[in-house]
Coordinates of C-alpha atoms in Angstrom, one line a residue:
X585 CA -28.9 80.2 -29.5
X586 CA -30.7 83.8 -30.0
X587 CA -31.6 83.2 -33.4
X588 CA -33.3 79.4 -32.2
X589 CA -35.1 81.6 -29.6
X590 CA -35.9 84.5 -32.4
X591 CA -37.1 81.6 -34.8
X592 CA -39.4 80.1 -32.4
X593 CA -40.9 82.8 -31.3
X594 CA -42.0 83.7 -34.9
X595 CA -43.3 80.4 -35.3
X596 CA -45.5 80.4 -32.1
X597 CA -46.8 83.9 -33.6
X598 CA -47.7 82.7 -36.7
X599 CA -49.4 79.7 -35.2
X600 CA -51.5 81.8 -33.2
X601 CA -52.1 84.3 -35.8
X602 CA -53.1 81.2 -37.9
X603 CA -55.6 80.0 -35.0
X604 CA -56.9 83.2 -34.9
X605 CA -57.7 83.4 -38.0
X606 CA -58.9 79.7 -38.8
X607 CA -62.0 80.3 -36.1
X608 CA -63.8 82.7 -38.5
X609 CA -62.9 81.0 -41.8
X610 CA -65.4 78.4 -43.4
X611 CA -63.7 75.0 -43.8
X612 CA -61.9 74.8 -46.8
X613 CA -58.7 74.2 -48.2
X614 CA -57.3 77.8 -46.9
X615 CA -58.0 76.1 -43.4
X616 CA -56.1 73.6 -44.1
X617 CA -53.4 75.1 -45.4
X618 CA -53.5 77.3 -42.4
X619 CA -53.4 73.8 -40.1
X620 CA -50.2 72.7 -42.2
X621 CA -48.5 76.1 -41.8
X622 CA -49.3 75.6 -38.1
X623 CA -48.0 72.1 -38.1
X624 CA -44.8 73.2 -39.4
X625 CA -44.4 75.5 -37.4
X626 CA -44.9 73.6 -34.3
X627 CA -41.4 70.8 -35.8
X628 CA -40.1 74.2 -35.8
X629 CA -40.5 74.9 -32.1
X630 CA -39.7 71.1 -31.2
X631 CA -36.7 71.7 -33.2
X632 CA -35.4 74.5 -31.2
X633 CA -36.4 72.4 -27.9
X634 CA -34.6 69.6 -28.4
X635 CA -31.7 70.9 -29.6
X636 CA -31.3 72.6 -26.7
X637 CA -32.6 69.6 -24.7
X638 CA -30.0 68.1 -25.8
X639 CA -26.9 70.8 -25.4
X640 CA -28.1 70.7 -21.6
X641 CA -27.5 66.7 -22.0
X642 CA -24.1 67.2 -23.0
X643 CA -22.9 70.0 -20.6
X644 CA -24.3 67.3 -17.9
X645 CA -22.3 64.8 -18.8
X646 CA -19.5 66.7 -18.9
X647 CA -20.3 67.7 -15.2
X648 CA -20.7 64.3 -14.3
X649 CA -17.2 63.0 -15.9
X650 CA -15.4 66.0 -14.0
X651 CA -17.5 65.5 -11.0
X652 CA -16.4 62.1 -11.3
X653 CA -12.8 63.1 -11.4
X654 CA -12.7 65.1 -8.9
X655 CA -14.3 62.3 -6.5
X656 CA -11.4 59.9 -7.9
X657 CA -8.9 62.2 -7.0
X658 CA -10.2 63.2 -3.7
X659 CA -9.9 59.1 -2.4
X660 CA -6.7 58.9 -4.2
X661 CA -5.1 61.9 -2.2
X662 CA -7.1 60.4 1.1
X663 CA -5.8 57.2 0.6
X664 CA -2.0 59.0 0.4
X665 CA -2.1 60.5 3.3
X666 CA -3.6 57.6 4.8
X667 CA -0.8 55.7 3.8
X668 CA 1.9 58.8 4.9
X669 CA 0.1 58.3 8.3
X670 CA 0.5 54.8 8.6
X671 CA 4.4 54.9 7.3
X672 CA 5.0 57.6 10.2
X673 CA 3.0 55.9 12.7
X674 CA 5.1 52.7 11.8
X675 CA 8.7 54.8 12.1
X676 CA 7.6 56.1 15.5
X677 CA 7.2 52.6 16.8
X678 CA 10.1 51.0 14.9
X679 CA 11.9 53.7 16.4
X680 CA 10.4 53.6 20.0
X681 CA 11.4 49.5 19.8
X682 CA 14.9 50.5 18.7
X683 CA 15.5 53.1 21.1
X684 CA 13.9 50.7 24.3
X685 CA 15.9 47.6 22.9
X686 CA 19.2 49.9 23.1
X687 CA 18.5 51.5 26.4
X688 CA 17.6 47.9 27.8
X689 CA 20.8 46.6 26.1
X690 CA 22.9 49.1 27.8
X691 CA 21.6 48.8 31.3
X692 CA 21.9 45.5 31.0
X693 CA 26.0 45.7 30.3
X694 CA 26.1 47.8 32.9
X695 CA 25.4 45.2 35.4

């Protein structure tokens, strides 16, 4: 990435360099060379840009799939202990009926 950032920069100096210098030159074909130089220079620059552009692109997406993961397994484990809440809460009262059928099964022998 330092030598994309060393590379642009010496094409934005030359471009302005070139500007520079174009302003006191008569038109003619050293102008327009100078304009060409200029223009390449620039793809340079956009060059660097959107490679970069687009490494940012990727390490978003990346984020996104793991963020995206993450928020998966988060309701996954919520809906476990939901469930483990629910299959507890469903042994206390089978065992609450149990217990209340025995001790009204007993009393009622001992009639």
């Amino acid at each position: 990435m330092n030598e994309e950032n060393q590379t642009s920069q010496s094409a934005v100096d030359t471009s302005a360099s070139n500007a520079d210098a174009a302003q006191s030159d008569i038109i003619t074909q050293d102008i327009m060379k100078k304009i060409a130089i200029q223009n390449s220079q620039l793809l340079t620059v956009l060059k660097a840009m959107q490679g970069a552009t687009q490494q940012q692109t990727k390490i978003a997406a990346a984020a996104n799939v793991n963020l995206a993961d993450i928020s998966h397994n988060t309701t996954l484990e919520q809906q476990r202990k939901q469930n483990e809440e629910q299959a507890n809460g469903n042994a206390t009262y089978k065992n609450a009926a149990f217990d209340d059928g025995f001790w009204h099964g007993n009393n009622h022998n001992n009639k």
